[in-house]
Coordinates of C-alpha atoms in Angstrom, one line a residue:
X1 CA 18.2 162.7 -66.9
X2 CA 16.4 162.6 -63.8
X3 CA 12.9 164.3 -63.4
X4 CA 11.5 166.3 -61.0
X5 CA 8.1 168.0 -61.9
X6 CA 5.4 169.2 -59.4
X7 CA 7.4 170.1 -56.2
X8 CA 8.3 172.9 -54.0
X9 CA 11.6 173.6 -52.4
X10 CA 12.4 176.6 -49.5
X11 CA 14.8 174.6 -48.2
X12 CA 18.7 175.7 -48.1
X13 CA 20.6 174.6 -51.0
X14 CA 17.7 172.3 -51.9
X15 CA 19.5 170.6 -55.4
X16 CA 22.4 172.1 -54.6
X17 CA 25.5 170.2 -57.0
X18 CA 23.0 168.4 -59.0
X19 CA 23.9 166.3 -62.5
X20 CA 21.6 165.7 -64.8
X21 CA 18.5 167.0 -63.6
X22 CA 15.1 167.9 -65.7
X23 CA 13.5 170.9 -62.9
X24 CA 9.5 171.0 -64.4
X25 CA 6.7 173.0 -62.7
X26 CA 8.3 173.8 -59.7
X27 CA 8.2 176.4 -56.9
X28 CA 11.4 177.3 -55.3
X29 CA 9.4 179.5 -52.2
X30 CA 8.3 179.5 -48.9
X31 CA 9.0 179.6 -45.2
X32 CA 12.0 178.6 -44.5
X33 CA 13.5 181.1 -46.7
X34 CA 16.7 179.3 -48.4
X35 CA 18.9 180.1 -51.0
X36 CA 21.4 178.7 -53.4
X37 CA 18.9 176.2 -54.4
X38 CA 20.6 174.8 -57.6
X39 CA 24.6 176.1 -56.8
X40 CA 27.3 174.1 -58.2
X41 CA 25.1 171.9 -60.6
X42 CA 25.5 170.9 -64.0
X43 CA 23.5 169.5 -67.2
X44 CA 20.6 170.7 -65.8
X45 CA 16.9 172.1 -67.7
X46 CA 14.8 174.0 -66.1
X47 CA 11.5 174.6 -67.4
X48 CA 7.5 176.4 -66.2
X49 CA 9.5 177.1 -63.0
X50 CA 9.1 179.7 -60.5
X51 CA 12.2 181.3 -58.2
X52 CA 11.3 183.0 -55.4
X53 CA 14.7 182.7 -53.3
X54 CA 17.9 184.1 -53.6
X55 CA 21.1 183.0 -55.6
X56 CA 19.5 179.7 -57.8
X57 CA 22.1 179.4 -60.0
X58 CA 25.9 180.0 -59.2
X59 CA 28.7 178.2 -60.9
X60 CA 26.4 176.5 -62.7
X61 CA 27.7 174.6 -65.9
X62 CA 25.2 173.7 -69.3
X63 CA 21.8 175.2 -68.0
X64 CA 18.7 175.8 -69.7
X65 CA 15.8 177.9 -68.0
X66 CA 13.0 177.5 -70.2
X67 CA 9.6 179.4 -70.1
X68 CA 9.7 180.6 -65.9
X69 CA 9.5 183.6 -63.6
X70 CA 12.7 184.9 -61.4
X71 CA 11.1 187.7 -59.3
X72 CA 11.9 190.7 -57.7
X73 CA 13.0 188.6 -54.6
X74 CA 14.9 186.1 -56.3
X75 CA 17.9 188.4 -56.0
X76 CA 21.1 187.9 -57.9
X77 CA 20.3 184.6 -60.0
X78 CA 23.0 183.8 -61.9
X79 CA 26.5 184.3 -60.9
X80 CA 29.7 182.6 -62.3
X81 CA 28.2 180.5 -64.6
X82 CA 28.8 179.4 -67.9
X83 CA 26.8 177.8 -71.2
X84 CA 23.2 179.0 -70.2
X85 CA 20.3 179.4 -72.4
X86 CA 17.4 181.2 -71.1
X87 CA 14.4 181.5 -73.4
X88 CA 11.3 182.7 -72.5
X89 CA 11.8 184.0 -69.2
X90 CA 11.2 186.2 -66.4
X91 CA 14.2 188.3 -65.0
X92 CA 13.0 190.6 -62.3
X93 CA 15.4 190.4 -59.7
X94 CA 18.2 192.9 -59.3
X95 CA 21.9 191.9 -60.6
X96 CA 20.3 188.8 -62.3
X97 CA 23.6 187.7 -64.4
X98 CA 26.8 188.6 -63.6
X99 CA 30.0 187.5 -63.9
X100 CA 29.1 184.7 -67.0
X101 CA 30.2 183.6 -70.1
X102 CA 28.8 182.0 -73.1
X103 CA 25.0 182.5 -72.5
X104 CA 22.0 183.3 -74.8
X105 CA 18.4 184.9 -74.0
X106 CA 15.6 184.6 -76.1
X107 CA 12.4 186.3 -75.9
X108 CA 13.0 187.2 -72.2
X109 CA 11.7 190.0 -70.1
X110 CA 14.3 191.7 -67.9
X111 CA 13.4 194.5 -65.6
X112 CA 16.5 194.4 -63.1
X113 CA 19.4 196.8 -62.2
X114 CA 22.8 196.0 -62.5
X115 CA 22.3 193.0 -65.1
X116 CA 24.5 191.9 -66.8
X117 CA 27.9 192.8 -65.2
X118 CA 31.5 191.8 -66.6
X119 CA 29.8 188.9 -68.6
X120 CA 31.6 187.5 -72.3
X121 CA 30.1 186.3 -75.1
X122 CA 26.2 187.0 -74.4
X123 CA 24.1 186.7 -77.4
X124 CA 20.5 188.2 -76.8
X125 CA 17.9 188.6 -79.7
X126 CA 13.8 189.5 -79.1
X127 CA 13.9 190.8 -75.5
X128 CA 12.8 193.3 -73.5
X129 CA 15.0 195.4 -70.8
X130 CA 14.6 197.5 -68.4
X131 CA 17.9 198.3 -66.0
X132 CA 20.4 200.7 -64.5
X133 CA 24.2 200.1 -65.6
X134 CA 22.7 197.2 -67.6
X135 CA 25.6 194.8 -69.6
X136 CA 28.7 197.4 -67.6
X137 CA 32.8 196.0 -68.4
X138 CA 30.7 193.0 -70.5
X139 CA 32.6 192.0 -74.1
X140 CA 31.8 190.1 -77.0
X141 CA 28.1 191.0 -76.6
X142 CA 25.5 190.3 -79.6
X143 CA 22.4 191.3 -79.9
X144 CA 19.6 191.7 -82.1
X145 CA 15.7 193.4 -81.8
X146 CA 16.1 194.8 -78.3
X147 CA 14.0 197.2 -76.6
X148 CA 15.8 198.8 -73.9
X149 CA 15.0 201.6 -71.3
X150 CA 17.2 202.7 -68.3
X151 CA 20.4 204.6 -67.3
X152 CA 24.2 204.5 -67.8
X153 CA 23.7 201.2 -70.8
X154 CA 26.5 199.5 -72.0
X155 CA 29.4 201.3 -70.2
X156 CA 33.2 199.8 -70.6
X157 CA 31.9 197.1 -72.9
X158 CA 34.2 195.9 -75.6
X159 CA 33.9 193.3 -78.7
X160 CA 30.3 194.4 -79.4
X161 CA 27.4 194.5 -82.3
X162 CA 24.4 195.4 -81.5
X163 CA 21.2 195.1 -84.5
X164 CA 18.3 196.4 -85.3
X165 CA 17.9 197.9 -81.4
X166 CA 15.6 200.4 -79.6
X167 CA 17.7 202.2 -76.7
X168 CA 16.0 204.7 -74.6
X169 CA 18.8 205.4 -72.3
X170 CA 21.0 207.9 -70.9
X171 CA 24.7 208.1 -70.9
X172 CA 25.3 205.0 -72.9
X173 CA 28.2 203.3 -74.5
X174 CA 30.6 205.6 -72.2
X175 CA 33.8 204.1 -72.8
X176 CA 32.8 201.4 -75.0
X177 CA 35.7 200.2 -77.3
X178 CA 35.6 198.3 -81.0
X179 CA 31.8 198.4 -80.4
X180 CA 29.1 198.3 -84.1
X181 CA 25.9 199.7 -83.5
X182 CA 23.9 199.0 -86.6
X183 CA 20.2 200.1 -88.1
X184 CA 18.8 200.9 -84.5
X185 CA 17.3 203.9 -82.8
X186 CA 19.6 205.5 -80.0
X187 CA 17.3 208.4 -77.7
X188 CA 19.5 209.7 -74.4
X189 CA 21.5 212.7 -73.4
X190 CA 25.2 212.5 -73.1
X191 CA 26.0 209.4 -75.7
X192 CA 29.3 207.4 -75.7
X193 CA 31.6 210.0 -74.1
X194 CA 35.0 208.7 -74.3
X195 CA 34.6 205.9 -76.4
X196 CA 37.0 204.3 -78.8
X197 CA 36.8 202.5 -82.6
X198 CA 32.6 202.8 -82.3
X199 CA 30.4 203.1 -85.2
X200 CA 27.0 203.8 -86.1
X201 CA 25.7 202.5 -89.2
X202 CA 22.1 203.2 -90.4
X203 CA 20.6 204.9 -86.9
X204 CA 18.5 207.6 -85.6
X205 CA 20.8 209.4 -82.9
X206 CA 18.2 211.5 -80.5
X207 CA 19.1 213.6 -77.2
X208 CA 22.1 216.6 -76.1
X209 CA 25.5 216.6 -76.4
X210 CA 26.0 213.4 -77.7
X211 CA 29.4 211.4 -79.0
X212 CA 32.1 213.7 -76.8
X213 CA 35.5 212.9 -76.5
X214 CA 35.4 209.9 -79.0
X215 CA 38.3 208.2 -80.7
X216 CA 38.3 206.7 -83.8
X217 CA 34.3 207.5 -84.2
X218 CA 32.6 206.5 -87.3
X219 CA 28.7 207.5 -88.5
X220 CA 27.6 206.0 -91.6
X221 CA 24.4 207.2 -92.9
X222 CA 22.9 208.3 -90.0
X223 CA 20.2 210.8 -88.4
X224 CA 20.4 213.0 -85.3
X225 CA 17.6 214.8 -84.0
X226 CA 17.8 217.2 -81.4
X227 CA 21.2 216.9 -81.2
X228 CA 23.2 219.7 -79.8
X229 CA 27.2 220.3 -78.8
X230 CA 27.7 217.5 -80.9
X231 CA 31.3 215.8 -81.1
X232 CA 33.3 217.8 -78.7
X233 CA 37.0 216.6 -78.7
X234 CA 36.1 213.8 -80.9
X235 CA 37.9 212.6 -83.6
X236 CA 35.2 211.7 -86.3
X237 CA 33.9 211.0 -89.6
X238 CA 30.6 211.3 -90.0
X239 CA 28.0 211.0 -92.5
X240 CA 24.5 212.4 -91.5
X241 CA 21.6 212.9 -93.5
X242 CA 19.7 215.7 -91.2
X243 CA 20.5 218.9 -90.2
X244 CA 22.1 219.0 -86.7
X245 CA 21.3 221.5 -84.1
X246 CA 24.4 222.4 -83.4
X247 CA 28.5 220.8 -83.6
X248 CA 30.9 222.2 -81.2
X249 CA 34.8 221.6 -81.5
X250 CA 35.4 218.4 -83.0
X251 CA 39.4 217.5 -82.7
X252 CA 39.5 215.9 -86.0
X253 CA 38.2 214.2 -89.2
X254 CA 35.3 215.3 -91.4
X255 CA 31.1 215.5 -90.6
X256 CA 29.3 215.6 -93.6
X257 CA 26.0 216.9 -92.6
X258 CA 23.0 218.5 -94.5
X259 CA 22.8 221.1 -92.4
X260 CA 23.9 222.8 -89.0
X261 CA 22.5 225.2 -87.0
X262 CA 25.6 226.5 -85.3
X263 CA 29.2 225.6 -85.9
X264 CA 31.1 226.5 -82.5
X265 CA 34.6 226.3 -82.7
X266 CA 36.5 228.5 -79.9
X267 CA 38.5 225.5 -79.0
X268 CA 42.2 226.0 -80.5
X269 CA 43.2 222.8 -81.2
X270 CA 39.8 221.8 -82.2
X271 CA 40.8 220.9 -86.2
X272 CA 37.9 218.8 -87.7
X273 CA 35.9 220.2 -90.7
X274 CA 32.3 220.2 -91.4
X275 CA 31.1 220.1 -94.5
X276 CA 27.5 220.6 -95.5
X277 CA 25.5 218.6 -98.3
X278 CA 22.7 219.1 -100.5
X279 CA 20.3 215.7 -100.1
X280 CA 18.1 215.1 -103.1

């Protein structure tokens, strides 16, 4: 593998379909402004770098990006690539990873909107994020000890498990389908309208009218605080182990609850039960 270490590149497609390359301590800045620097390469590291330009890394094949900066000017980074590992690494330009498959992040830092669109098989553990319409039509995503803030999270994703999270973030998981979201704290208004097959195992649900028109949803020992018009036109079962502020016309199933501070049900066709239980 060939070695380049200590240089700076602001030229137009400056490695552009490289093979084999080991990219250490470089700068990928300056006057003449170009982008694409590393597009259509392959087997290539990446490591104490720092992106500056637009577009580094499209159709890019086995990449690693190790311990470097991407900033807020080194718009859309990674498109259409596949086998990437990023570890330790700033991502602060917008739409930073799009359209990719097969890629992990480790300990990274994201703060960029739009990441993450109609990606496969991401696995993320230890990072922080900070986005609008962050991971959106993504699959097969896995991740584990994420802190997340933003807006409209996790939208049309499908094939997902998510561990040990912190979301802050509203209107998430809207129209998310066979999607496990396990011991992890979920605070935002309006969450996972219209999804399908999604279950919450072991988590603190915070914020209004949340899990609305749901399919096949499942809680499983779970608390919801400040939770109001709960489960409208959802068909649920539900096990919850706090009292919720109030349910409103859940279509079917059972919610076992310890308590509720209003059961609305003017709806009809709205048949679910709720059933409240004693906690010693």
């Amino acid at each position: 593998m060939k070695k380049i270490e200590n240089k700076t590149f602001d030229e137009e497609r400056a490695l552009y379909g490289s093979d084999g390359i080991e990219v250490v301590s470089c700068r990928f800045d300056g006057p003449a402004d170009g982008e694409s620097a590393l597009k259509e390469s392959k087997n290539i590291t990446v490591q104490e770098s720092y992106f500056n330009l637009r577009y580094p890394f499209w159709h890019d094949t086995h990449l690693v990006i190790r311990d470097s900066e991407l900033t807020e000017l080194c718009r859309a980074a990674l498109w259409y690539s596949t086998d990437v590992e990023i570890t330790g690494t700033k991502l602060h330009g917008i739409k930073a990873l799009r359209e990719c498959a097969d890629v992990t992040l480790l300990d990274c830092d994201i703060l960029s909107p739009e990441f993450g669109w109609s990606v496969s098989n991401v696995t993320m553990k230890n990072c922080r994020a900070e986005s609008e319409y962050f991971m959106m039509r993504s699959d097969h995503l896995t991740f584990d000890r994420i802190t997340f803030k933003g807006k409209y999270s996790f939208q049309y994703i499908s094939d997902s498990v998510f561990t040990n999270c912190e979301f802050d973030t509203k209107d998430a998981f809207w129209h998310a389908k066979n999607v496990v979201v396990k011991d992890s704290l979920v605070k935002g208004e309006y969450l996972a309208w219209y999804c399908e097959n999604v279950t919450f195992e072991n988590c603190t649900i915070i914020g209004t009218q949340p899990l609305c028109y749901a399919k096949g949803l499942r809680l499983v020992n779970c608390r919801m605080l400040e939770t109001d018009l709960a489960f409208e036109k959802s068909d649920v079962e539900a096990d919850i182990t706090t009292v919720v502020d109030s349910i409103k016309n859940p279509r079917s199933g059972v919610i076992r609850v310890r308590g509720v501070g209003e059961i609305i049900m003017d709806d009809p066709e709205a048949a679910g039960k709720v059933i409240t239980e004693s906690r010693k």
